[in-house]
mmCIF file with all atom_site columns, C-alpha atoms and ligand atoms in Angstrom:
data_model
loop_
_atom_site.group_PDB
_atom_site.id
_atom_site.type_symbol
_atom_site.label_atom_id
_atom_site.label_alt_id
_atom_site.label_comp_id
_atom_site.label_asym_id
_atom_site.label_entity_id
_atom_site.label_seq_id
_atom_site.pdbx_PDB_ins_code
_atom_site.Cartn_x
_atom_site.Cartn_y
_atom_site.Cartn_z
_atom_site.occupancy
_atom_site.B_iso_or_equiv
_atom_site.pdbx_formal_charge
_atom_site.auth_seq_id
_atom_site.auth_comp_id
_atom_site.auth_asym_id
_atom_site.auth_atom_id
_atom_site.pdbx_PDB_model_num
ATOM   1   C CA . MET F 1 1   ? 0.000   0.000  0.000   1.00 0.00 ? 55  MET F CA 1
ATOM   2   C CA . ALA F 1 2   ? 1.284   3.459  -0.869  1.00 0.00 ? 56  ALA F CA 1
ATOM   3   C CA . ARG F 1 3   ? 0.293   7.038  -0.135  1.00 0.00 ? 57  ARG F CA 1
ATOM   4   C CA . ILE F 1 4   ? -0.214  8.651  -3.526  1.00 0.00 ? 58  ILE F CA 1
ATOM   5   C CA . LEU F 1 5   ? -0.599  12.300 -4.465  1.00 0.00 ? 59  LEU F CA 1
ATOM   6   C CA . ILE F 1 6   ? -2.647  13.006 -7.589  1.00 0.00 ? 60  ILE F CA 1
ATOM   7   C CA . THR F 1 7   ? -2.940  16.446 -9.198  1.00 0.00 ? 61  THR F CA 1
ATOM   8   C CA . SER F 1 8   ? -6.079  16.821 -11.282 1.00 0.00 ? 62  SER F CA 1
ATOM   9   C CA . GLY F 1 9   ? -8.108  19.278 -13.338 1.00 0.00 ? 63  GLY F CA 1
ATOM   10  C CA . PRO F 1 10  ? -7.204  22.653 -14.794 1.00 0.00 ? 64  PRO F CA 1
ATOM   11  C CA . THR F 1 11  ? -6.047  25.722 -12.936 1.00 0.00 ? 65  THR F CA 1
ATOM   12  C CA . ARG F 1 12  ? -7.408  29.214 -13.413 1.00 0.00 ? 66  ARG F CA 1
ATOM   13  C CA . GLN F 1 13  ? -5.522  32.482 -13.752 1.00 0.00 ? 67  GLN F CA 1
ATOM   14  C CA . TYR F 1 14  ? -7.619  35.603 -13.239 1.00 0.00 ? 68  TYR F CA 1
ATOM   15  C CA . LEU F 1 15  ? -7.137  38.746 -15.377 1.00 0.00 ? 69  LEU F CA 1
ATOM   16  C CA . ASP F 1 16  ? -9.593  40.748 -13.314 1.00 0.00 ? 70  ASP F CA 1
ATOM   17  C CA . PRO F 1 17  ? -12.289 39.843 -10.741 1.00 0.00 ? 71  PRO F CA 1
ATOM   18  C CA . VAL F 1 18  ? -14.513 38.129 -13.331 1.00 0.00 ? 72  VAL F CA 1
ATOM   19  C CA . ARG F 1 19  ? -12.325 36.910 -16.192 1.00 0.00 ? 73  ARG F CA 1
ATOM   20  C CA . TYR F 1 20  ? -9.769  34.155 -16.264 1.00 0.00 ? 74  TYR F CA 1
ATOM   21  C CA . ILE F 1 21  ? -7.557  31.982 -18.486 1.00 0.00 ? 75  ILE F CA 1
ATOM   22  C CA . THR F 1 22  ? -8.022  28.220 -18.214 1.00 0.00 ? 76  THR F CA 1
ATOM   23  C CA . ASN F 1 23  ? -8.225  25.082 -20.387 1.00 0.00 ? 77  ASN F CA 1
ATOM   24  C CA . ALA F 1 24  ? -10.687 22.287 -21.165 1.00 0.00 ? 78  ALA F CA 1
ATOM   25  C CA . SER F 1 25  ? -9.423  19.736 -18.626 1.00 0.00 ? 79  SER F CA 1
ATOM   26  C CA . SER F 1 26  ? -12.464 18.192 -16.873 1.00 0.00 ? 80  SER F CA 1
ATOM   27  C CA . GLY F 1 27  ? -10.639 16.319 -14.109 1.00 0.00 ? 81  GLY F CA 1
ATOM   28  C CA . ARG F 1 28  ? -12.296 13.053 -15.267 1.00 0.00 ? 82  ARG F CA 1
ATOM   29  C CA . MET F 1 29  ? -9.051  11.171 -15.845 1.00 0.00 ? 83  MET F CA 1
ATOM   30  C CA . GLY F 1 30  ? -7.879  12.391 -12.439 1.00 0.00 ? 84  GLY F CA 1
ATOM   31  C CA . ALA F 1 31  ? -11.101 11.221 -10.779 1.00 0.00 ? 85  ALA F CA 1
ATOM   32  C CA . CYS F 1 32  ? -10.767 7.793  -12.443 1.00 0.00 ? 86  CYS F CA 1
ATOM   33  C CA . LEU F 1 33  ? -7.151  7.486  -11.263 1.00 0.00 ? 87  LEU F CA 1
ATOM   34  C CA . VAL F 1 34  ? -8.184  8.446  -7.736  1.00 0.00 ? 88  VAL F CA 1
ATOM   35  C CA . ALA F 1 35  ? -10.891 5.744  -7.755  1.00 0.00 ? 89  ALA F CA 1
ATOM   36  C CA . ALA F 1 36  ? -8.525  3.123  -9.241  1.00 0.00 ? 90  ALA F CA 1
ATOM   37  C CA . ALA F 1 37  ? -5.852  3.838  -6.621  1.00 0.00 ? 91  ALA F CA 1
ATOM   38  C CA . ILE F 1 38  ? -8.366  3.634  -3.761  1.00 0.00 ? 92  ILE F CA 1
ATOM   39  C CA . GLU F 1 39  ? -9.881  0.402  -5.127  1.00 0.00 ? 93  GLU F CA 1
ATOM   40  C CA . ARG F 1 40  ? -6.384  -1.079 -5.048  1.00 0.00 ? 94  ARG F CA 1
ATOM   41  C CA . GLY F 1 41  ? -5.998  -0.166 -1.384  1.00 0.00 ? 95  GLY F CA 1
ATOM   42  C CA . HIS F 1 42  ? -3.844  2.963  -1.594  1.00 0.00 ? 96  HIS F CA 1
ATOM   43  C CA . ASP F 1 43  ? -4.216  6.182  0.408   1.00 0.00 ? 97  ASP F CA 1
ATOM   44  C CA . VAL F 1 44  ? -4.903  9.048  -1.964  1.00 0.00 ? 98  VAL F CA 1
ATOM   45  C CA . VAL F 1 45  ? -4.408  12.784 -1.594  1.00 0.00 ? 99  VAL F CA 1
ATOM   46  C CA . VAL F 1 46  ? -5.817  14.901 -4.436  1.00 0.00 ? 100 VAL F CA 1
ATOM   47  C CA . VAL F 1 47  ? -4.878  18.469 -5.291  1.00 0.00 ? 101 VAL F CA 1
ATOM   48  C CA . SER F 1 48  ? -7.488  19.662 -7.754  1.00 0.00 ? 102 SER F CA 1
ATOM   49  C CA . GLY F 1 49  ? -8.261  22.802 -9.690  1.00 0.00 ? 103 GLY F CA 1
ATOM   50  C CA . PRO F 1 50  ? -11.893 23.869 -10.241 1.00 0.00 ? 104 PRO F CA 1
ATOM   51  C CA . VAL F 1 51  ? -13.844 20.896 -11.669 1.00 0.00 ? 105 VAL F CA 1
ATOM   52  C CA . ASP F 1 52  ? -17.390 19.521 -11.646 1.00 0.00 ? 106 ASP F CA 1
ATOM   53  C CA . VAL F 1 53  ? -16.337 15.872 -11.328 1.00 0.00 ? 107 VAL F CA 1
ATOM   54  C CA . ARG F 1 54  ? -16.635 14.233 -7.928  1.00 0.00 ? 108 ARG F CA 1
ATOM   55  C CA . TYR F 1 55  ? -13.668 12.522 -6.362  1.00 0.00 ? 109 TYR F CA 1
ATOM   56  C CA . ASP F 1 56  ? -14.049 9.301  -4.364  1.00 0.00 ? 110 ASP F CA 1
ATOM   57  C CA . THR F 1 57  ? -15.081 10.377 -0.879  1.00 0.00 ? 111 THR F CA 1
ATOM   58  C CA . ARG F 1 58  ? -12.323 8.193  0.619   1.00 0.00 ? 112 ARG F CA 1
ATOM   59  C CA . ALA F 1 59  ? -9.660  10.510 -0.894  1.00 0.00 ? 113 ALA F CA 1
ATOM   60  C CA . THR F 1 60  ? -8.423  13.637 0.883   1.00 0.00 ? 114 THR F CA 1
ATOM   61  C CA . VAL F 1 61  ? -9.129  16.473 -1.548  1.00 0.00 ? 115 VAL F CA 1
ATOM   62  C CA . HIS F 1 62  ? -7.464  19.907 -1.519  1.00 0.00 ? 116 HIS F CA 1
ATOM   63  C CA . ARG F 1 63  ? -9.058  22.479 -3.833  1.00 0.00 ? 117 ARG F CA 1
ATOM   64  C CA . VAL F 1 64  ? -6.938  25.189 -5.435  1.00 0.00 ? 118 VAL F CA 1
ATOM   65  C CA . THR F 1 65  ? -7.433  27.821 -8.110  1.00 0.00 ? 119 THR F CA 1
ATOM   66  C CA . THR F 1 66  ? -4.086  28.921 -9.558  1.00 0.00 ? 120 THR F CA 1
ATOM   67  C CA . THR F 1 67  ? -0.958  27.028 -10.620 1.00 0.00 ? 121 THR F CA 1
ATOM   68  C CA . ASP F 1 68  ? 1.101   28.701 -7.864  1.00 0.00 ? 122 ASP F CA 1
ATOM   69  C CA . GLU F 1 69  ? -1.455  27.587 -5.262  1.00 0.00 ? 123 GLU F CA 1
ATOM   70  C CA . MET F 1 70  ? -1.387  24.063 -6.701  1.00 0.00 ? 124 MET F CA 1
ATOM   71  C CA . LEU F 1 71  ? 2.391   23.991 -6.396  1.00 0.00 ? 125 LEU F CA 1
ATOM   72  C CA . SER F 1 72  ? 2.427   25.172 -2.815  1.00 0.00 ? 126 SER F CA 1
ATOM   73  C CA . VAL F 1 73  ? -0.206  22.602 -1.695  1.00 0.00 ? 127 VAL F CA 1
ATOM   74  C CA . VAL F 1 74  ? 1.479   19.818 -3.700  1.00 0.00 ? 128 VAL F CA 1
ATOM   75  C CA . ARG F 1 75  ? 4.857   20.621 -2.195  1.00 0.00 ? 129 ARG F CA 1
ATOM   76  C CA . ARG F 1 76  ? 3.410   20.406 1.328   1.00 0.00 ? 130 ARG F CA 1
ATOM   77  C CA . GLN F 1 77  ? 1.510   17.178 0.657   1.00 0.00 ? 131 GLN F CA 1
ATOM   78  C CA . PHE F 1 78  ? 4.278   15.436 -1.306  1.00 0.00 ? 132 PHE F CA 1
ATOM   79  C CA . ALA F 1 79  ? 6.408   15.467 1.826   1.00 0.00 ? 133 ALA F CA 1
ATOM   80  C CA . GLU F 1 80  ? 4.012   12.817 3.242   1.00 0.00 ? 134 GLU F CA 1
ATOM   81  C CA . CYS F 1 81  ? 3.621   10.738 0.054   1.00 0.00 ? 135 CYS F CA 1
ATOM   82  C CA . ASP F 1 82  ? 5.455   7.932  -1.758  1.00 0.00 ? 136 ASP F CA 1
ATOM   83  C CA . GLY F 1 83  ? 4.699   9.083  -5.272  1.00 0.00 ? 137 GLY F CA 1
ATOM   84  C CA . LEU F 1 84  ? 3.010   11.690 -7.454  1.00 0.00 ? 138 LEU F CA 1
ATOM   85  C CA . VAL F 1 85  ? 0.754   11.250 -10.474 1.00 0.00 ? 139 VAL F CA 1
ATOM   86  C CA . GLY F 1 86  ? 0.539   14.616 -12.257 1.00 0.00 ? 140 GLY F CA 1
ATOM   87  C CA . VAL F 1 87  ? -2.576  14.394 -14.393 1.00 0.00 ? 141 VAL F CA 1
ATOM   88  C CA . ALA F 1 88  ? -3.618  18.030 -13.847 1.00 0.00 ? 142 ALA F CA 1
ATOM   89  C CA . ALA F 1 89  ? -3.468  20.531 -16.691 1.00 0.00 ? 143 ALA F CA 1
ATOM   90  C CA . PRO F 1 90  ? -2.156  23.579 -14.826 1.00 0.00 ? 144 PRO F CA 1
ATOM   91  C CA . CYS F 1 91  ? -2.130  26.877 -16.758 1.00 0.00 ? 145 CYS F CA 1
ATOM   92  C CA . ASP F 1 92  ? 1.370   27.478 -18.068 1.00 0.00 ? 146 ASP F CA 1
ATOM   93  C CA . TYR F 1 93  ? 0.917   31.268 -18.051 1.00 0.00 ? 147 TYR F CA 1
ATOM   94  C CA . ARG F 1 94  ? -0.576  33.865 -15.761 1.00 0.00 ? 148 ARG F CA 1
ATOM   95  C CA . PRO F 1 95  ? -1.258  37.543 -16.376 1.00 0.00 ? 149 PRO F CA 1
ATOM   96  C CA . LEU F 1 96  ? 1.618   39.638 -15.060 1.00 0.00 ? 150 LEU F CA 1
ATOM   97  C CA . ARG F 1 97  ? -0.961  41.888 -13.421 1.00 0.00 ? 151 ARG F CA 1
ATOM   98  C CA . VAL F 1 98  ? -4.388  41.013 -12.038 1.00 0.00 ? 152 VAL F CA 1
ATOM   99  C CA . GLU F 1 99  ? -6.596  44.113 -12.273 1.00 0.00 ? 153 GLU F CA 1
ATOM   100 C CA . ASP F 1 100 ? -8.560  45.040 -9.123  1.00 0.00 ? 154 ASP F CA 1
ATOM   101 C CA . HIS F 1 101 ? -11.574 46.089 -11.208 1.00 0.00 ? 155 HIS F CA 1
ATOM   102 C CA . LYS F 1 102 ? -13.243 44.604 -14.277 1.00 0.00 ? 156 LYS F CA 1
ATOM   103 C CA . ILE F 1 103 ? -11.264 45.633 -17.364 1.00 0.00 ? 157 ILE F CA 1
ATOM   104 C CA . ALA F 1 104 ? -13.465 48.058 -19.346 1.00 0.00 ? 158 ALA F CA 1
ATOM   105 C CA . LYS F 1 105 ? -13.774 47.887 -23.141 1.00 0.00 ? 159 LYS F CA 1
ATOM   106 C CA . THR F 1 106 ? -11.984 50.727 -24.950 1.00 0.00 ? 160 THR F CA 1
ATOM   107 C CA . GLY F 1 107 ? -12.626 49.858 -28.600 1.00 0.00 ? 161 GLY F CA 1
ATOM   108 C CA . GLN F 1 108 ? -8.891  49.138 -28.916 1.00 0.00 ? 162 GLN F CA 1
ATOM   109 C CA . PRO F 1 109 ? -7.101  45.770 -28.913 1.00 0.00 ? 163 PRO F CA 1
ATOM   110 C CA . LEU F 1 110 ? -6.249  44.569 -25.438 1.00 0.00 ? 164 LEU F CA 1
ATOM   111 C CA . VAL F 1 111 ? -2.674  43.335 -25.046 1.00 0.00 ? 165 VAL F CA 1
ATOM   112 C CA . LEU F 1 112 ? -2.159  40.835 -22.245 1.00 0.00 ? 166 LEU F CA 1
ATOM   113 C CA . HIS F 1 113 ? 1.268   40.436 -20.713 1.00 0.00 ? 167 HIS F CA 1
ATOM   114 C CA . LEU F 1 114 ? 1.599   36.818 -19.599 1.00 0.00 ? 168 LEU F CA 1
ATOM   115 C CA . VAL F 1 115 ? 4.417   35.244 -17.613 1.00 0.00 ? 169 VAL F CA 1
ATOM   116 C CA . GLU F 1 116 ? 5.187   31.545 -17.129 1.00 0.00 ? 170 GLU F CA 1
ATOM   117 C CA . THR F 1 117 ? 3.922   29.732 -14.078 1.00 0.00 ? 171 THR F CA 1
ATOM   118 C CA . PRO F 1 118 ? 6.026   27.092 -12.280 1.00 0.00 ? 172 PRO F CA 1
ATOM   119 C CA . ASP F 1 119 ? 5.921   23.512 -13.565 1.00 0.00 ? 173 ASP F CA 1
ATOM   120 C CA . ILE F 1 120 ? 4.612   21.386 -10.707 1.00 0.00 ? 174 ILE F CA 1
ATOM   121 C CA . VAL F 1 121 ? 5.722   17.976 -11.977 1.00 0.00 ? 175 VAL F CA 1
ATOM   122 C CA . ALA F 1 122 ? 9.186   19.297 -12.906 1.00 0.00 ? 176 ALA F CA 1
ATOM   123 C CA . THR F 1 123 ? 9.583   20.962 -9.510  1.00 0.00 ? 177 THR F CA 1
ATOM   124 C CA . MET F 1 124 ? 8.544   17.813 -7.630  1.00 0.00 ? 178 MET F CA 1
ATOM   125 C CA . GLY F 1 125 ? 10.634  15.674 -10.005 1.00 0.00 ? 179 GLY F CA 1
ATOM   126 C CA . SER F 1 126 ? 13.722  17.660 -9.068  1.00 0.00 ? 180 SER F CA 1
ATOM   127 C CA . GLU F 1 127 ? 12.929  17.255 -5.352  1.00 0.00 ? 181 GLU F CA 1
ATOM   128 C CA . LYS F 1 128 ? 11.651  13.656 -5.397  1.00 0.00 ? 182 LYS F CA 1
ATOM   129 C CA . GLY F 1 129 ? 14.622  11.820 -3.823  1.00 0.00 ? 183 GLY F CA 1
ATOM   130 C CA . ASP F 1 130 ? 13.588  8.164  -3.591  1.00 0.00 ? 184 ASP F CA 1
ATOM   131 C CA . ARG F 1 131 ? 9.933   8.862  -4.369  1.00 0.00 ? 185 ARG F CA 1
ATOM   132 C CA . TRP F 1 132 ? 8.487   8.338  -7.852  1.00 0.00 ? 186 TRP F CA 1
ATOM   133 C CA . VAL F 1 133 ? 6.791   10.766 -10.254 1.00 0.00 ? 187 VAL F CA 1
ATOM   134 C CA . VAL F 1 134 ? 4.501   10.012 -13.187 1.00 0.00 ? 188 VAL F CA 1
ATOM   135 C CA . GLY F 1 135 ? 3.789   12.787 -15.684 1.00 0.00 ? 189 GLY F CA 1
ATOM   136 C CA . PHE F 1 136 ? 1.225   13.063 -18.453 1.00 0.00 ? 190 PHE F CA 1
ATOM   137 C CA . ALA F 1 137 ? 1.850   14.507 -21.909 1.00 0.00 ? 191 ALA F CA 1
ATOM   138 C CA . LEU F 1 138 ? -0.771  15.604 -24.370 1.00 0.00 ? 192 LEU F CA 1
ATOM   139 C CA . GLU F 1 139 ? 0.834   16.066 -27.762 1.00 0.00 ? 193 GLU F CA 1
ATOM   140 C CA . THR F 1 140 ? -0.417  16.920 -31.241 1.00 0.00 ? 194 THR F CA 1
ATOM   141 C CA . GLU F 1 141 ? 2.814   16.081 -33.147 1.00 0.00 ? 195 GLU F CA 1
ATOM   142 C CA . ASP F 1 142 ? 6.092   14.139 -32.695 1.00 0.00 ? 196 ASP F CA 1
ATOM   143 C CA . HIS F 1 143 ? 4.205   12.431 -29.883 1.00 0.00 ? 197 HIS F CA 1
ATOM   144 C CA . ARG F 1 144 ? 6.756   9.985  -28.499 1.00 0.00 ? 198 ARG F CA 1
ATOM   145 C CA . PHE F 1 145 ? 9.758   12.248 -28.980 1.00 0.00 ? 199 PHE F CA 1
ATOM   146 C CA . ARG F 1 146 ? 8.055   15.128 -27.169 1.00 0.00 ? 200 ARG F CA 1
ATOM   147 C CA . ALA F 1 147 ? 6.803   12.856 -24.400 1.00 0.00 ? 201 ALA F CA 1
ATOM   148 C CA . ILE F 1 148 ? 10.215  11.355 -23.733 1.00 0.00 ? 202 ILE F CA 1
ATOM   149 C CA . THR F 1 149 ? 11.792  14.827 -23.758 1.00 0.00 ? 203 THR F CA 1
ATOM   150 C CA . LYS F 1 150 ? 9.252   15.885 -21.114 1.00 0.00 ? 204 LYS F CA 1
ATOM   151 C CA . LEU F 1 151 ? 9.915   12.766 -19.050 1.00 0.00 ? 205 LEU F CA 1
ATOM   152 C CA . GLN F 1 152 ? 13.614  13.666 -18.977 1.00 0.00 ? 206 GLN F CA 1
ATOM   153 C CA . LYS F 1 153 ? 13.152  17.407 -18.384 1.00 0.00 ? 207 LYS F CA 1
ATOM   154 C CA . LYS F 1 154 ? 10.690  16.797 -15.553 1.00 0.00 ? 208 LYS F CA 1
ATOM   155 C CA . SER F 1 155 ? 12.622  13.869 -13.974 1.00 0.00 ? 209 SER F CA 1
ATOM   156 C CA . CYS F 1 156 ? 9.636   11.522 -14.286 1.00 0.00 ? 210 CYS F CA 1
ATOM   157 C CA . ASP F 1 157 ? 9.885   7.750  -13.840 1.00 0.00 ? 211 ASP F CA 1
ATOM   158 C CA . LEU F 1 158 ? 7.122   7.154  -16.391 1.00 0.00 ? 212 LEU F CA 1
ATOM   159 C CA . ILE F 1 159 ? 5.152   9.413  -18.715 1.00 0.00 ? 213 ILE F CA 1
ATOM   160 C CA . VAL F 1 160 ? 1.636   8.773  -19.998 1.00 0.00 ? 214 VAL F CA 1
ATOM   161 C CA . LEU F 1 161 ? 1.107   10.025 -23.524 1.00 0.00 ? 215 LEU F CA 1
ATOM   162 C CA . ASN F 1 162 ? -2.469  10.840 -24.465 1.00 0.00 ? 216 ASN F CA 1
ATOM   163 C CA . GLU F 1 163 ? -4.200  12.520 -27.388 1.00 0.00 ? 217 GLU F CA 1
ATOM   164 C CA . PRO F 1 164 ? -5.907  15.934 -27.277 1.00 0.00 ? 218 PRO F CA 1
ATOM   165 C CA . GLN F 1 165 ? -9.243  14.112 -27.859 1.00 0.00 ? 219 GLN F CA 1
ATOM   166 C CA . ALA F 1 166 ? -8.880  12.868 -24.271 1.00 0.00 ? 220 ALA F CA 1
ATOM   167 C CA . MET F 1 167 ? -9.738  16.326 -22.937 1.00 0.00 ? 221 MET F CA 1
ATOM   168 C CA . ASP F 1 168 ? -13.274 16.451 -21.541 1.00 0.00 ? 222 ASP F CA 1
ATOM   169 C CA . SER F 1 169 ? -13.995 13.005 -23.026 1.00 0.00 ? 223 SER F CA 1
ATOM   170 C CA . ALA F 1 170 ? -15.240 9.765  -21.413 1.00 0.00 ? 224 ALA F CA 1
ATOM   171 C CA . THR F 1 171 ? -12.576 7.696  -23.187 1.00 0.00 ? 225 THR F CA 1
ATOM   172 C CA . ASN F 1 172 ? -8.813  7.814  -23.533 1.00 0.00 ? 226 ASN F CA 1
ATOM   173 C CA . GLN F 1 173 ? -6.065  6.179  -25.571 1.00 0.00 ? 227 GLN F CA 1
ATOM   174 C CA . VAL F 1 174 ? -2.650  6.108  -23.939 1.00 0.00 ? 228 VAL F CA 1
ATOM   175 C CA . GLU F 1 175 ? 0.893   4.914  -24.306 1.00 0.00 ? 229 GLU F CA 1
ATOM   176 C CA . VAL F 1 176 ? 3.204   4.836  -21.307 1.00 0.00 ? 230 VAL F CA 1
ATOM   177 C CA . LEU F 1 177 ? 6.917   5.436  -21.887 1.00 0.00 ? 231 LEU F CA 1
ATOM   178 C CA . ASP F 1 178 ? 9.762   4.677  -19.517 1.00 0.00 ? 232 ASP F CA 1
ATOM   179 C CA . GLY F 1 179 ? 13.062  6.527  -19.152 1.00 0.00 ? 233 GLY F CA 1
ATOM   180 C CA . LEU F 1 180 ? 14.630  4.489  -21.962 1.00 0.00 ? 234 LEU F CA 1
ATOM   181 C CA . GLY F 1 181 ? 11.877  5.464  -24.387 1.00 0.00 ? 235 GLY F CA 1
ATOM   182 C CA . ASN F 1 182 ? 10.269  2.000  -24.307 1.00 0.00 ? 236 ASN F CA 1
ATOM   183 C CA . VAL F 1 183 ? 6.501   1.802  -24.669 1.00 0.00 ? 237 VAL F CA 1
ATOM   184 C CA . VAL F 1 184 ? 5.686   -0.205 -21.538 1.00 0.00 ? 238 VAL F CA 1
ATOM   185 C CA . LEU F 1 185 ? 1.891   -0.066 -21.924 1.00 0.00 ? 239 LEU F CA 1
ATOM   186 C CA . ALA F 1 186 ? -0.526  0.871  -24.713 1.00 0.00 ? 240 ALA F CA 1
ATOM   187 C CA . CYS F 1 187 ? -4.244  0.775  -24.054 1.00 0.00 ? 241 CYS F CA 1
ATOM   188 C CA . SER F 1 188 ? -7.538  2.487  -24.807 1.00 0.00 ? 242 SER F CA 1
ATOM   189 C CA . GLY F 1 189 ? -11.069 2.443  -23.508 1.00 0.00 ? 243 GLY F CA 1
ATOM   190 C CA . SER F 1 190 ? -13.150 4.189  -20.903 1.00 0.00 ? 244 SER F CA 1
ATOM   191 C CA . LYS F 1 191 ? -11.154 6.395  -18.547 1.00 0.00 ? 245 LYS F CA 1
ATOM   192 C CA . GLU F 1 192 ? -12.126 3.988  -15.736 1.00 0.00 ? 246 GLU F CA 1
ATOM   193 C CA . ASP F 1 193 ? -10.564 1.034  -17.610 1.00 0.00 ? 247 ASP F CA 1
ATOM   194 C CA . VAL F 1 194 ? -7.475  3.012  -18.620 1.00 0.00 ? 248 VAL F CA 1
ATOM   195 C CA . ALA F 1 195 ? -6.983  4.191  -15.026 1.00 0.00 ? 249 ALA F CA 1
ATOM   196 C CA . ALA F 1 196 ? -7.145  0.586  -13.746 1.00 0.00 ? 250 ALA F CA 1
ATOM   197 C CA . ARG F 1 197 ? -4.551  -0.534 -16.331 1.00 0.00 ? 251 ARG F CA 1
ATOM   198 C CA . LEU F 1 198 ? -2.312  2.401  -15.433 1.00 0.00 ? 252 LEU F CA 1
ATOM   199 C CA . PHE F 1 199 ? -2.417  1.565  -11.739 1.00 0.00 ? 253 PHE F CA 1
ATOM   200 C CA . GLU F 1 200 ? -1.602  -2.085 -12.430 1.00 0.00 ? 254 GLU F CA 1
ATOM   201 C CA . LEU F 1 201 ? 1.494   -0.825 -14.250 1.00 0.00 ? 255 LEU F CA 1
ATOM   202 C CA . PHE F 1 202 ? 2.451   1.705  -11.538 1.00 0.00 ? 256 PHE F CA 1
ATOM   203 C CA . GLU F 1 203 ? 2.201   -1.067 -8.960  1.00 0.00 ? 257 GLU F CA 1
ATOM   204 C CA . SER F 1 204 ? 4.410   -3.412 -10.939 1.00 0.00 ? 258 SER F CA 1
ATOM   205 C CA . ARG F 1 205 ? 7.086   -0.822 -11.686 1.00 0.00 ? 259 ARG F CA 1
ATOM   206 C CA . LEU F 1 206 ? 6.987   1.842  -8.986  1.00 0.00 ? 260 LEU F CA 1
ATOM   207 C CA . ILE F 1 207 ? 5.161   0.808  -5.842  1.00 0.00 ? 261 ILE F CA 1
ATOM   208 C CA . HIS F 1 208 ? 7.063   -1.550 -3.542  1.00 0.00 ? 262 HIS F CA 1
HETATM 209 O O1 . C5P M 2 .   ? 4.443   20.458 -20.519 1.00 0.00 ? 504 C5P M O1 1
HETATM 210 P P1 . C5P M 2 .   ? 3.089   19.848 -20.437 1.00 0.00 ? 504 C5P M P1 1
HETATM 211 O O2 . C5P M 2 .   ? 2.044   20.749 -19.870 1.00 0.00 ? 504 C5P M O2 1
HETATM 212 O O3 . C5P M 2 .   ? 2.636   19.159 -21.680 1.00 0.00 ? 504 C5P M O3 1
HETATM 213 O O4 . C5P M 2 .   ? 3.360   18.644 -19.411 1.00 0.00 ? 504 C5P M O4 1
HETATM 214 C C1 . C5P M 2 .   ? 2.354   17.876 -18.939 1.00 0.00 ? 504 C5P M C1 1
HETATM 215 C C2 . C5P M 2 .   ? 2.751   17.314 -17.591 1.00 0.00 ? 504 C5P M C2 1
HETATM 216 O O5 . C5P M 2 .   ? 3.309   18.332 -16.765 1.00 0.00 ? 504 C5P M O5 1
HETATM 217 C C3 . C5P M 2 .   ? 1.540   16.821 -16.862 1.00 0.00 ? 504 C5P M C3 1
HETATM 218 O O6 . C5P M 2 .   ? 1.934   15.767 -16.008 1.00 0.00 ? 504 C5P M O6 1
HETATM 219 C C4 . C5P M 2 .   ? 1.105   18.060 -16.067 1.00 0.00 ? 504 C5P M C4 1
HETATM 220 O O7 . C5P M 2 .   ? 0.358   17.710 -14.930 1.00 0.00 ? 504 C5P M O7 1
HETATM 221 C C5 . C5P M 2 .   ? 2.442   18.652 -15.718 1.00 0.00 ? 504 C5P M C5 1
HETATM 222 N N1 . C5P M 2 .   ? 2.460   20.125 -15.559 1.00 0.00 ? 504 C5P M N1 1
HETATM 223 C C6 . C5P M 2 .   ? 2.649   20.648 -14.292 1.00 0.00 ? 504 C5P M C6 1
HETATM 224 N N2 . C5P M 2 .   ? 2.719   22.019 -14.117 1.00 0.00 ? 504 C5P M N2 1
HETATM 225 C C7 . C5P M 2 .   ? 2.572   22.838 -15.168 1.00 0.00 ? 504 C5P M C7 1
HETATM 226 C C8 . C5P M 2 .   ? 2.381   22.318 -16.459 1.00 0.00 ? 504 C5P M C8 1
HETATM 227 C C9 . C5P M 2 .   ? 2.321   20.958 -16.616 1.00 0.00 ? 504 C5P M C9 1
HETATM 228 O O8 . C5P M 2 .   ? 2.754   19.886 -13.337 1.00 0.00 ? 504 C5P M O8 1
HETATM 229 N N3 . C5P M 2 .   ? 2.650   24.160 -14.972 1.00 0.00 ? 504 C5P M N3 1
#
């Protein structure tokens, strides 16, 4: 049995009190991974952005809004965990400035100045010690090459490659790559089935 941290869902970066940047992540794959891990007897801590999906009530869920908040909660929780599954889709950019009041229309183009947010999986990968980290990669071209590059840059033990069609969908098609670039699992189906297959693999390769 392991204590597993799962990041899930999108994050949100506000421009002003009512507008924000986000993405189409639904948190469904995260919720299915949470359920699969719990069914297999693991303790699960979830750090989730704003989503409508429900997480298994046996998981401890921490809700966050921004990528920086997600990082700070993940960093605190990872200290107590054996491994991290980073299935969240955190915003990679945030507005340099968040306006105190709703931005008014001027009839002119609005130029947004965005700065990069921290990469949660890469940060935890660099601090993992003897814990393990699994990343996800959603690619539209050079799929395996880009996924393996991400695995290396983010110090992941495994990376799960999925297609953009997975976003906000009930099904998923994945390949899992290891640090040598080997495809160690390929499967498709409902997110529930894919999550169960993924956890079988994590148990055989990562969880002692
Ligand atoms: O670079 P990209 O966003 O494609 O990488 C995806 C992987 O990195 C996922 O595991 C995702 O959860 C993680 N990630 C992160 N923090 C970010 C961006 C991505 O943890 N700011």
